[in-house]
Short mmCIF file of C-alpha atoms in Angstrom, two decimals:
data_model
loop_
_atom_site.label_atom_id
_atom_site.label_comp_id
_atom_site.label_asym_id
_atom_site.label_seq_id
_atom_site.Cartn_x
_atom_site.Cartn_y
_atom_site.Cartn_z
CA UNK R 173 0.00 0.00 0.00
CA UNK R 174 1.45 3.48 -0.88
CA UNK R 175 0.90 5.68 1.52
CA UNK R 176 2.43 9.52 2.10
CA UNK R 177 5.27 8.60 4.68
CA UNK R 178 6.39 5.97 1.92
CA UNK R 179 6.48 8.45 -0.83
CA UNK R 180 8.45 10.84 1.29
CA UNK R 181 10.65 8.34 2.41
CA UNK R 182 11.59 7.42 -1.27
CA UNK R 183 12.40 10.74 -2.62
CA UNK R 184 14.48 11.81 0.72
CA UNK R 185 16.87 8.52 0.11
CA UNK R 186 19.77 10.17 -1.69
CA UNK R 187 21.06 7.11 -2.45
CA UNK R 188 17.78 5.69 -4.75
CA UNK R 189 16.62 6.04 -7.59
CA UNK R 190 13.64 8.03 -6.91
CA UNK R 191 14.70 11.60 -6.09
CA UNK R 192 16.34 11.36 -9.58
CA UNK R 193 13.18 10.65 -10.95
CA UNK R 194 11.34 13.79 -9.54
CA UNK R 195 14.47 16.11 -10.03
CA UNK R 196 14.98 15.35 -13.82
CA UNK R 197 11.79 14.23 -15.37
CA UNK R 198 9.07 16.21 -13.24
CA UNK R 199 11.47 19.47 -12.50
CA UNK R 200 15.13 19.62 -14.25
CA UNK R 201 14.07 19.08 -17.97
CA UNK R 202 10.54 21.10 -18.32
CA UNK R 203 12.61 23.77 -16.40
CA UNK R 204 15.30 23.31 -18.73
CA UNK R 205 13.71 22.97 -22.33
CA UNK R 206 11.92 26.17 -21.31
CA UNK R 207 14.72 28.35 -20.37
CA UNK R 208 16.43 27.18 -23.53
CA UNK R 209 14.17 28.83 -25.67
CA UNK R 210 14.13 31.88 -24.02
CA UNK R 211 17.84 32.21 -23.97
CA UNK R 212 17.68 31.80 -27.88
CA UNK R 213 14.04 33.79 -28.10
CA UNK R 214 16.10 36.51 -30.37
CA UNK R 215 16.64 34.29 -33.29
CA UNK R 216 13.22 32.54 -34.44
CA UNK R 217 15.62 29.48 -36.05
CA UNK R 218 17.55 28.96 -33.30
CA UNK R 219 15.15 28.90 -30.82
CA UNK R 220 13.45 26.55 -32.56
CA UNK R 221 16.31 24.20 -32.89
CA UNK R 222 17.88 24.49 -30.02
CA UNK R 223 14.65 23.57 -28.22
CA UNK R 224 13.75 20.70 -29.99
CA UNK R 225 17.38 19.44 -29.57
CA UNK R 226 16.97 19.99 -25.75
CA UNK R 227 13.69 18.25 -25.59
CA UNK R 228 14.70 15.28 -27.69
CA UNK R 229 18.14 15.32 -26.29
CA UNK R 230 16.91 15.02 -22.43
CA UNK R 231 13.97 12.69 -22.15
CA UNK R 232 15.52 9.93 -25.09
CA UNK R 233 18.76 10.44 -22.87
CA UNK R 234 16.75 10.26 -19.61
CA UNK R 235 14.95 6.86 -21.02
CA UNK R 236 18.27 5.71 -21.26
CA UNK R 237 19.82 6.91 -18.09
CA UNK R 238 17.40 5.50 -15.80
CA UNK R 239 15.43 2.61 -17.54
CA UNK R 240 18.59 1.44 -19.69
CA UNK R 241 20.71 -0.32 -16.63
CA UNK R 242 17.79 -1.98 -15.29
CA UNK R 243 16.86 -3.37 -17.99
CA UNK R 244 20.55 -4.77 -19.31
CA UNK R 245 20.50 -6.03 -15.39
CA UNK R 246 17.02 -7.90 -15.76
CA UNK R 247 18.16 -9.63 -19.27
CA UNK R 248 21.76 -10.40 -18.39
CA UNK R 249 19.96 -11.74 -15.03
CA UNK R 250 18.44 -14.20 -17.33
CA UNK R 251 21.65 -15.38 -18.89
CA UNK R 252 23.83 -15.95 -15.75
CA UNK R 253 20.68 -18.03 -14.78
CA UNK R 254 20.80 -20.08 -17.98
CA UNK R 255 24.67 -20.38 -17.58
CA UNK R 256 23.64 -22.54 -14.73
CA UNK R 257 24.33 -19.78 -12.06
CA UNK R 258 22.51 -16.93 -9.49
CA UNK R 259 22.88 -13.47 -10.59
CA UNK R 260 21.46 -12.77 -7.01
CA UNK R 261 24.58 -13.94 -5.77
CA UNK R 262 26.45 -10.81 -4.35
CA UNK R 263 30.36 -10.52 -6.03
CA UNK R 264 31.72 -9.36 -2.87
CA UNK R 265 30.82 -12.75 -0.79
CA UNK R 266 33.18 -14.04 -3.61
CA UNK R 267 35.59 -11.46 -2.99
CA UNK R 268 35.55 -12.39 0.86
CA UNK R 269 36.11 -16.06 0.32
CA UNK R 270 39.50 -15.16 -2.07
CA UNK R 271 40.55 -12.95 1.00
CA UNK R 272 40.04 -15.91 3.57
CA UNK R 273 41.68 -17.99 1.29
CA UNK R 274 44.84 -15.55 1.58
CA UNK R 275 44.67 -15.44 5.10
CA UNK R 276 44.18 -18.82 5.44
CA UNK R 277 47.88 -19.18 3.96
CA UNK R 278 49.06 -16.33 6.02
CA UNK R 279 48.28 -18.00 9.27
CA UNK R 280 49.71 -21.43 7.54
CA UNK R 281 52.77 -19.97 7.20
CA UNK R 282 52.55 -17.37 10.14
CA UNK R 283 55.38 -18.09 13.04
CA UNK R 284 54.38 -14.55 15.35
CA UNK R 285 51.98 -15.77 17.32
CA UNK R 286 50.39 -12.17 18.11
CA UNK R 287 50.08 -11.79 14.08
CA UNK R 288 48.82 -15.21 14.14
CA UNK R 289 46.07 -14.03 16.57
CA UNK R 290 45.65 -10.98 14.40
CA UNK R 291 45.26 -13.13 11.24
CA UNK R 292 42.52 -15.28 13.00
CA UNK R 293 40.49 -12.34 14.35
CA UNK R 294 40.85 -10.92 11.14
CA UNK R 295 39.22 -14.22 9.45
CA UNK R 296 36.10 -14.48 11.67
CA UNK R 297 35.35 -11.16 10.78
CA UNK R 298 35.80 -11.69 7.09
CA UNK R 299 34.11 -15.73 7.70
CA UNK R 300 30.15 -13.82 8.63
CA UNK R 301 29.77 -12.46 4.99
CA UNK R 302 31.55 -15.17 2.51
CA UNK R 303 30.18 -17.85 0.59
CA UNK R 304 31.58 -20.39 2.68
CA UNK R 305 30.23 -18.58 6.32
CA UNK R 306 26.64 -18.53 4.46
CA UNK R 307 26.85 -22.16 3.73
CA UNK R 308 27.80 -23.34 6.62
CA UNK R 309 25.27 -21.09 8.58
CA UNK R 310 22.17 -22.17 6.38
CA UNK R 311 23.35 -25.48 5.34
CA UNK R 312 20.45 -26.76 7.69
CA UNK R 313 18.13 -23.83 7.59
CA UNK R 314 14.32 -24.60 6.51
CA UNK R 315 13.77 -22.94 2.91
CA UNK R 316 17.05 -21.82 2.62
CA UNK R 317 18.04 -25.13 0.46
CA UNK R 318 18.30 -23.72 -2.69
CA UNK R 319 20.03 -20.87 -2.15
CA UNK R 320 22.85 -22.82 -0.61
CA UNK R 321 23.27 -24.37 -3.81
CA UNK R 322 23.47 -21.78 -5.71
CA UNK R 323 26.24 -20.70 -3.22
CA UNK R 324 27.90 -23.91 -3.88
CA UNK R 325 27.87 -23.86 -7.14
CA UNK R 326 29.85 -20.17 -7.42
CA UNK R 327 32.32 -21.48 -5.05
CA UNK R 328 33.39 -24.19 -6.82
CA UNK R 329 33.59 -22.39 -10.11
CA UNK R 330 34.09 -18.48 -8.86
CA UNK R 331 36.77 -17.69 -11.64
CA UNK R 332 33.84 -18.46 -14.29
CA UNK R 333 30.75 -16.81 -12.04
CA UNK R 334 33.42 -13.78 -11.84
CA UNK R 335 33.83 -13.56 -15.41
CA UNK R 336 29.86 -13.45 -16.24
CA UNK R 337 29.32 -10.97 -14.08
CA UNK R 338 32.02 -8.45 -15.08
CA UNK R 339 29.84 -8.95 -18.47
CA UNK R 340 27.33 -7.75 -16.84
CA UNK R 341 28.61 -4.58 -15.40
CA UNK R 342 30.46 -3.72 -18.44
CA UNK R 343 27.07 -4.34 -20.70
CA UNK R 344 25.61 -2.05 -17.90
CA UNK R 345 27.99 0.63 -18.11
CA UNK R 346 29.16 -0.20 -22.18
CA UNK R 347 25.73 0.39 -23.68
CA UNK R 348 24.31 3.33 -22.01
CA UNK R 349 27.54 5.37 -22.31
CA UNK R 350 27.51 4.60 -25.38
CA UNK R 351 23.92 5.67 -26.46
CA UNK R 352 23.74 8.82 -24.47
CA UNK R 353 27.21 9.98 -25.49
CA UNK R 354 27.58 9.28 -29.11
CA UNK R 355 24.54 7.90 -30.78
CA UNK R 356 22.12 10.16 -29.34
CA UNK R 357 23.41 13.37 -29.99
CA UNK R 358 24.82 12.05 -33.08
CA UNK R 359 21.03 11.06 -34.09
CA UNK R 360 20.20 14.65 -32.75
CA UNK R 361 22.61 16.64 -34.64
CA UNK R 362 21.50 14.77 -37.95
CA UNK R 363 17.71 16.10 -37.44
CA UNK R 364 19.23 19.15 -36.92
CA UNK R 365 21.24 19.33 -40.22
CA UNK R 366 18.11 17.72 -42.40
CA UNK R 367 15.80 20.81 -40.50
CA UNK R 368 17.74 23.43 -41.54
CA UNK R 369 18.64 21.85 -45.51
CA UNK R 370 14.71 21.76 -45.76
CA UNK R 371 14.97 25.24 -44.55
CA UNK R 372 17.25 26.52 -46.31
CA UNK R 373 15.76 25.08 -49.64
CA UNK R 374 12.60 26.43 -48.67
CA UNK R 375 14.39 29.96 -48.40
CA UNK R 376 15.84 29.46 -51.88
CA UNK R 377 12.46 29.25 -53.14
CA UNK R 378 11.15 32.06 -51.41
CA UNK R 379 14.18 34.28 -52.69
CA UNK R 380 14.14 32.90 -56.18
CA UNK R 381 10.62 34.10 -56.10
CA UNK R 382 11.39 37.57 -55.00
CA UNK R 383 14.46 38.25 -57.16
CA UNK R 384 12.02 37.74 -60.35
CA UNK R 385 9.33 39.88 -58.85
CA UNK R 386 11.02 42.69 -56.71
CA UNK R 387 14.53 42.51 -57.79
CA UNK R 388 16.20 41.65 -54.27
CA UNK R 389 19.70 41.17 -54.60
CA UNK R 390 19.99 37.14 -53.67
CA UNK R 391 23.51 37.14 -52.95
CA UNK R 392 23.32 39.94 -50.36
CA UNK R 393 20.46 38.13 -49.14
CA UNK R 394 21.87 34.84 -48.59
CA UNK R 395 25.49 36.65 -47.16
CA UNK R 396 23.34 38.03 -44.49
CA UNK R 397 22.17 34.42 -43.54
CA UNK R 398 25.44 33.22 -43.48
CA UNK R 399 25.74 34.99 -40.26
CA UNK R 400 23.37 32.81 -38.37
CA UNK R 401 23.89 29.27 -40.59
CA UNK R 402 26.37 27.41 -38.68
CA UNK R 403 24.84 23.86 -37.38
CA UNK R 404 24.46 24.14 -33.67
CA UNK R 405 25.63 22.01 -30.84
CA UNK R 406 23.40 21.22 -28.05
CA UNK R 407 24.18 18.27 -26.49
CA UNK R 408 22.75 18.21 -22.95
CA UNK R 409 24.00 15.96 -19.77
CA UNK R 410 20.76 14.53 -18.02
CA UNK R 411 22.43 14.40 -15.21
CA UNK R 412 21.23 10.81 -12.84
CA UNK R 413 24.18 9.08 -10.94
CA UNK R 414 23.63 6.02 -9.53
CA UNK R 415 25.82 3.38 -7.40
CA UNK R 416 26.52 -0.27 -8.18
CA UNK R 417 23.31 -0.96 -7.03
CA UNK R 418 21.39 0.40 -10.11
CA UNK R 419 22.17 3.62 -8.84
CA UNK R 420 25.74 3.91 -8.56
CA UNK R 421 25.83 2.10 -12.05
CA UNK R 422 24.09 4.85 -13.41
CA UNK R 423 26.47 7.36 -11.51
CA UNK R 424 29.42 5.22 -13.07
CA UNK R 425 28.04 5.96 -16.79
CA UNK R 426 28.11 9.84 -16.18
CA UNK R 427 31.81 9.93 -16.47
CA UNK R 428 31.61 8.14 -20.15
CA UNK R 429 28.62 9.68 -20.88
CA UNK R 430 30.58 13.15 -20.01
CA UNK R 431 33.42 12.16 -22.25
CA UNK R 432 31.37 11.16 -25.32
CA UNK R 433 29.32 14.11 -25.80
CA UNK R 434 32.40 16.42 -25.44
CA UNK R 435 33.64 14.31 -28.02
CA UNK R 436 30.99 14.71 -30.20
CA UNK R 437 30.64 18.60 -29.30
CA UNK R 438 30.44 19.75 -33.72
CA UNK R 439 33.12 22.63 -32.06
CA UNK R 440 35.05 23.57 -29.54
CA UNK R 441 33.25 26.30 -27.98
CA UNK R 442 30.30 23.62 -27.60
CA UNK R 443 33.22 21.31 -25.70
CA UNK R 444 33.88 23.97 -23.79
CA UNK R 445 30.02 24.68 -22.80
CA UNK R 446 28.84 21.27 -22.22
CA UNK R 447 32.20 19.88 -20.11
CA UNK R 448 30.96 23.47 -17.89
CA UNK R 449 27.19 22.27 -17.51
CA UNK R 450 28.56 18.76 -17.25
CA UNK R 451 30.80 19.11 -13.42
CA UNK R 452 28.42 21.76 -11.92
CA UNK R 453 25.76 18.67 -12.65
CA UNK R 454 27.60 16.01 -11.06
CA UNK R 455 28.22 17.97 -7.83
CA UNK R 456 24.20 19.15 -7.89
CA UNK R 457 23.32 15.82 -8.37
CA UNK R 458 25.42 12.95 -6.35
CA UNK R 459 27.07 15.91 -3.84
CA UNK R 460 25.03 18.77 -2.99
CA UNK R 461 21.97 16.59 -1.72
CA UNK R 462 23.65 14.64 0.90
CA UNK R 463 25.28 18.06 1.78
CA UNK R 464 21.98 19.67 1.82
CA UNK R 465 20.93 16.64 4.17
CA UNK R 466 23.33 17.09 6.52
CA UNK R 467 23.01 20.81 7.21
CA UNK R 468 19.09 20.52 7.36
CA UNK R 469 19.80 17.75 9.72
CA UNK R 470 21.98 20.08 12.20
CA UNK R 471 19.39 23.16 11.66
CA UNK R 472 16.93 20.74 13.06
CA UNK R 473 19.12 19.69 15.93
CA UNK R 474 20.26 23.01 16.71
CA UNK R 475 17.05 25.53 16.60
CA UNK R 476 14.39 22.34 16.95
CA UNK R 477 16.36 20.26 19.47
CA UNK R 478 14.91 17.41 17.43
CA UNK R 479 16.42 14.38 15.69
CA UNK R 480 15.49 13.86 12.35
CA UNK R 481 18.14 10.78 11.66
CA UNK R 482 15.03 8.21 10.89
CA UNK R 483 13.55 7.61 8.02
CA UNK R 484 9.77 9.11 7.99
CA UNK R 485 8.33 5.48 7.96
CA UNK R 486 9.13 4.82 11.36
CA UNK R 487 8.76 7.97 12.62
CA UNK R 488 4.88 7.95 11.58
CA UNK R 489 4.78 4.23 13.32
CA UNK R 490 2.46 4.53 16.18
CA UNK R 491 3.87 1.30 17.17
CA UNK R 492 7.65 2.09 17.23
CA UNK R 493 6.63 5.23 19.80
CA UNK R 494 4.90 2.75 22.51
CA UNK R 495 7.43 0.49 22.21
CA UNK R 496 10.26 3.40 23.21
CA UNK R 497 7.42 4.59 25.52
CA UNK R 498 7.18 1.02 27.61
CA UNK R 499 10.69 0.32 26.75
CA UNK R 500 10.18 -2.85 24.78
CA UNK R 501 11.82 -1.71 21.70
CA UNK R 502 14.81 -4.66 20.88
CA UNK R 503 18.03 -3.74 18.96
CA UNK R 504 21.36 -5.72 18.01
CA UNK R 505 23.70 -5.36 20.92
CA UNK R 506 25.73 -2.98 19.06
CA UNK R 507 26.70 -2.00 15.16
CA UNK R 508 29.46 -4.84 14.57
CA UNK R 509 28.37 -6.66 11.53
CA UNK R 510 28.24 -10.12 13.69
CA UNK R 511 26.42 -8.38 16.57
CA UNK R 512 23.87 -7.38 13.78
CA UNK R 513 23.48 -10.80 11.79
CA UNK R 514 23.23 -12.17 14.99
CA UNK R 515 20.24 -10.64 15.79
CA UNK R 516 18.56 -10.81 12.48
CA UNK R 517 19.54 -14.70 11.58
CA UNK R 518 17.64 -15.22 15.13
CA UNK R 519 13.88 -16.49 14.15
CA UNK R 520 12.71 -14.75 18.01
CA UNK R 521 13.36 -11.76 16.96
CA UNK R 522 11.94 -12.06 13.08
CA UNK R 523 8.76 -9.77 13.89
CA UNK R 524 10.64 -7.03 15.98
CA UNK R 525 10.80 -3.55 14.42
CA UNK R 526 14.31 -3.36 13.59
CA UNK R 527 14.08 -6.19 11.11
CA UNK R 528 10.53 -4.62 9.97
CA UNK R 529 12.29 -1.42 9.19
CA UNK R 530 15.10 -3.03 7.52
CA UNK R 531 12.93 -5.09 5.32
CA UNK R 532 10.74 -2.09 4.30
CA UNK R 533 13.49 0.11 3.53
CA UNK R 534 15.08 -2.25 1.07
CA UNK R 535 18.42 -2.83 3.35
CA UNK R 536 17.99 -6.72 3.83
CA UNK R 537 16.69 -9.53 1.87
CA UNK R 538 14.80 -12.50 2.84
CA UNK R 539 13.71 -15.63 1.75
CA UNK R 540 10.75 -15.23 4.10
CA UNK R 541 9.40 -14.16 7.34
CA UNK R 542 12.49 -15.68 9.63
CA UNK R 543 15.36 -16.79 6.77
CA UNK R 544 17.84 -14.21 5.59
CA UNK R 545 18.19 -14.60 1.63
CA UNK R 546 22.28 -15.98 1.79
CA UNK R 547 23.23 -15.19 -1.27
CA UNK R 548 22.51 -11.00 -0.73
CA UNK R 549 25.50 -9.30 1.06
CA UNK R 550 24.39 -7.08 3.98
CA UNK R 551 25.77 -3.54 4.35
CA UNK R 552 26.75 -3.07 7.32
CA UNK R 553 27.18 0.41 7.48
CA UNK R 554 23.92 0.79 6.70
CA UNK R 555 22.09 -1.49 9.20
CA UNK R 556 24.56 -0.24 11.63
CA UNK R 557 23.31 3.33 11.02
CA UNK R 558 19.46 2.35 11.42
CA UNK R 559 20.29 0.88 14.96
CA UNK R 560 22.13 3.54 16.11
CA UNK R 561 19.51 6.20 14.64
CA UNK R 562 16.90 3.86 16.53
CA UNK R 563 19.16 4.22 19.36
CA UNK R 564 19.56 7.53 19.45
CA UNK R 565 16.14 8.53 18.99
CA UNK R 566 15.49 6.57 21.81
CA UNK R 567 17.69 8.36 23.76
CA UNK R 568 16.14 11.26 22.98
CA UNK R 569 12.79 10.71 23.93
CA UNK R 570 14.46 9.07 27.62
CA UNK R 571 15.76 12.80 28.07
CA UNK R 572 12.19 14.19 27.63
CA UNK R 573 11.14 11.60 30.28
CA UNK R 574 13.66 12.78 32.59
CA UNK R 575 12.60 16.44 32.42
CA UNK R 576 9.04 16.18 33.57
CA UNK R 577 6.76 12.94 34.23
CA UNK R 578 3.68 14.66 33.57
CA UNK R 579 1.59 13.37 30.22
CA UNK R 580 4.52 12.09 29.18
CA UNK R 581 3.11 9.60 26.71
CA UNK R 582 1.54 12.72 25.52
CA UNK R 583 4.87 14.26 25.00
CA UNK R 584 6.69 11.29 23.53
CA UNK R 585 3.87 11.06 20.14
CA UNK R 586 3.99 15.10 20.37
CA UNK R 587 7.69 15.16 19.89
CA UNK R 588 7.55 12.13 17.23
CA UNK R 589 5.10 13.88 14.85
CA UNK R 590 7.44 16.82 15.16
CA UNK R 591 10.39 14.99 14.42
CA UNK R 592 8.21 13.47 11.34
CA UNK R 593 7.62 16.55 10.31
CA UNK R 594 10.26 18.46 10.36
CA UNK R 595 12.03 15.15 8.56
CA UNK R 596 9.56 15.68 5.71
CA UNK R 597 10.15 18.96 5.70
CA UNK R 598 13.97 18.44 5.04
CA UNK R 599 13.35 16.35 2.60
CA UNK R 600 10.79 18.01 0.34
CA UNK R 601 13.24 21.29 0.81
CA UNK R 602 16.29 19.42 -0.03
CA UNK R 603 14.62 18.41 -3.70
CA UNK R 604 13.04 22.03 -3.81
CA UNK R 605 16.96 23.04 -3.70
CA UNK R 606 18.43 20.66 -5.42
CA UNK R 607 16.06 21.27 -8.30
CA UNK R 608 16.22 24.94 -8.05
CA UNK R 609 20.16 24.86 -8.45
CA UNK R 610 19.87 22.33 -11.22
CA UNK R 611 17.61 23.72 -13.55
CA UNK R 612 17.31 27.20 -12.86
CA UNK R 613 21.29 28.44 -10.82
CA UNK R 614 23.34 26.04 -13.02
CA UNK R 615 21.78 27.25 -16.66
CA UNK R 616 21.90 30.76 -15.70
CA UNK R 617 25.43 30.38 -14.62
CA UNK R 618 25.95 28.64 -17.85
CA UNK R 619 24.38 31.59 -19.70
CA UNK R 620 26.61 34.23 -18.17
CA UNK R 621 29.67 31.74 -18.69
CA UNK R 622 28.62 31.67 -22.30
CA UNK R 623 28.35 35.48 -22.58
CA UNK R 624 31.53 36.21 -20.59
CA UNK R 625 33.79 33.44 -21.48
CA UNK R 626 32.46 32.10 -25.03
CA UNK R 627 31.40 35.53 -26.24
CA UNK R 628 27.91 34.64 -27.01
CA UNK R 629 24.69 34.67 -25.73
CA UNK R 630 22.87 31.97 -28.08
CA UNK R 631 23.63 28.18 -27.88
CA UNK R 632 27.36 28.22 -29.09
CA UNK R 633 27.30 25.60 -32.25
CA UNK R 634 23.83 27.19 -33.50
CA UNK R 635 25.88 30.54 -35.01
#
């Protein structure tokens, strides 16, 4: 069920997919297809083609940038499978079991005892989150059966499950990069150049036409629109970075995508104008956001006195503020990775609200209601955030026990809903921001780096 808390929730996580969505299709590109034809209002022609380039250029791009690397990750899903493997299987368990491997011949070989005890200590911690630690753990787990095959089967063959799935990622990255960079703006460009032939032709006509009738000099005619005939470059960087979830993936083609269309710029000045647009997106997109986070997050602390750390799902939970309020909220001991899985591999504590949270907010993966899915790596930073933000929050509301016992339950839900609040207010003013910077600051900057810098005003290849 969608509800409002979930739809805040997904645009305030920086690191989805979702607050790309609303900043480039539902804000950055209207704003920015708009502002491109005023900038070029004074000349009828290039307004007119530098628009349509802009609109073409950013929503075939956009299609691209944030449907093409789930897709390629869906089909090439379906291949690994069919090369007898799990594409669910997470690269860095396989990473972890080369590194025990390793250690396991440092300690072989090892005559220091203390650096023997380091080595070991070092191993357990490496052992929780490998393919072997996950097949020994759920070996005998009910309905975790098949997924410890499919972890056997990459660990007797990781060189090969390796190989497919550095396909994969350089499919992901390969094709996109090179659509948006070169064959889009090549495809672009070419409407561009067939527009204005047709125009020009049409022009011809109309001047062949007046010559016999009115005796207008052609040549001085066609001299004059010389001046404004030279094809245009307009190229524009729909700017959505992503991680190697799908998100960083899609952050990882911005660098090639970057490249290509300078390389494609028709001249240099349009080189020069899109590698400028191009670095003050990447910082508005993937930097300025979490930034923008982080100083909302102290404003709150500061003026407010009130923690905005968790996620707006929880903090509209009814049920997570009576559990702080009668103290039967349950956390992992602490935020060491083994501490965490410890808790969350437990079947007792499958229905407590840490493991709820974690579930809803996309940072775990189960096979179902008690079994952690084996094959998924956990993050712990991530987890280990949540429990201390959980922690922390509960904390807070222990303080605003201590200060006055008087309607205190009152209080506690009183000083939630603010904290929910002022949350969602953070995050619907850090994608006001964000989007303000991106597609109105950033083109205007561009503008007046065009005019001082470039010596134009108009879209620099459309002279």
């Amino acid at each position: 069920m969608i509800t409002i808390n979930g739809i805040i929730s997904a645009i305030g996580n920086n690191n989805s997919i979702y607050p790309l969505l609303v900043r480039d299709c539902g804000i950055e590109v209207p704003t920015k297809v708009y502002k491109t034809y005023k900038q070029n209002k004074d000349d009828n022609e290039i307004a007119y083609l530098a628009t349509r380039e802009r609109l073409l250029d950013e929503y075939s791009t956009s299609a691209v940038w944030l449907g093409g690397i789930p897709l390629i990750e869906k089909l090439f899903g379906k291949f690994i499978n069919m090369c007898g493997y799990s594409p669910i299987i997470n690269i860095k368990l396989v990473q972890a079991e080369e590194k025990l491997n390793e250690i396991d011949r440092q300690i072989k070989n090892c005559t220091d005892n203390n650096l023997k005890e380091k080595l070991i200590q070092k191993r357990e911690n490496i052992y929780v989150q490998s393919l072997s630690g996950n097949i020994e753990k759920f070996r005998n787990v009910k309905g975790a059966e098949n997924a410890v095959k499919d972890l056997e089967k990459v660990k007797l063959n990781r060189n090969g499950f390796k190989k497919l799935l550095a396909g994969k990622f350089g499919t992901e990255m390969a094709l996109p990069i090179i659509l948006m960079g070169f064959v889009i703006p090549k495809a672009v460009y070419a409407l561009t150049a067939a527009t204005r032939k047709k125009m020009e032709e049409r022009q011809n006509r109309n001047l062949n036409q007046l010559t016999s009738f009115e005796g207008v000099s052609f040549e001085k005619f066609k001299g004059q629109k010389n001046t404004n005939s030279k094809i245009a470059f307009n190229g524009n960087f729909s700017s959505y970075l992503c991680n190697m979830n799908t998100v960083q993936k899609m952050a990882a083609t911005d660098g090639g995508y970057a490249v290509g269309r300078v390389a494609t710029a028709r001249k240099k000045r349009g080189a020069i104008d899109i590698a400028f647009r191009m670095l003050g997106m990447l910082y508005l997109n993937f930097v300025a956001p979490k930034q923008i986070e982080k100083v909302l997050s102290v404003i709150s602390k500061q003026m407010f006195n009130i923690d905005v750390n968790l996620d707006p799902i929880i903090l509209g939970d009814k049920e997570f503020i009576s559990r702080i309020n009668n103290k039967s909220l349950r956390l992992p001991k602490s935020d060491d990775i083994k501490d965490i899985l410890e808790f969350i591999d437990n079947p007792e504590n499958s229905k407590t609200l840490y493991i709820k949270y974690a579930k809803k907010l996309k940072k775990i993966k189960m096979l179902n209601e008690t079994t952690r899915d084996p094959r998924a790596y956990v993050n712990e930073k991530s987890l280990g955030t949540l429990r201390n933000n959980m922690e922390n929050f509960m904390k807070s509301v222990e303080n605003l026990k201590g200060q006055n016992k008087k309607n205190i339950s009152k209080k506690i839900f009183g000083y939630a809903a603010k904290a929910k609040w002022a949350k969602t207010f953070n995050i619907i003013s850090n994608v006001a921001l964000s989007s303000y910077l991106l597609a109105c600051v950033l083109p205007n900057a561009q503008y007046l780096f065009r005019e001082k810098v470039l010596g134009t005003k108009l879209e620099p290849d459309l002279l």
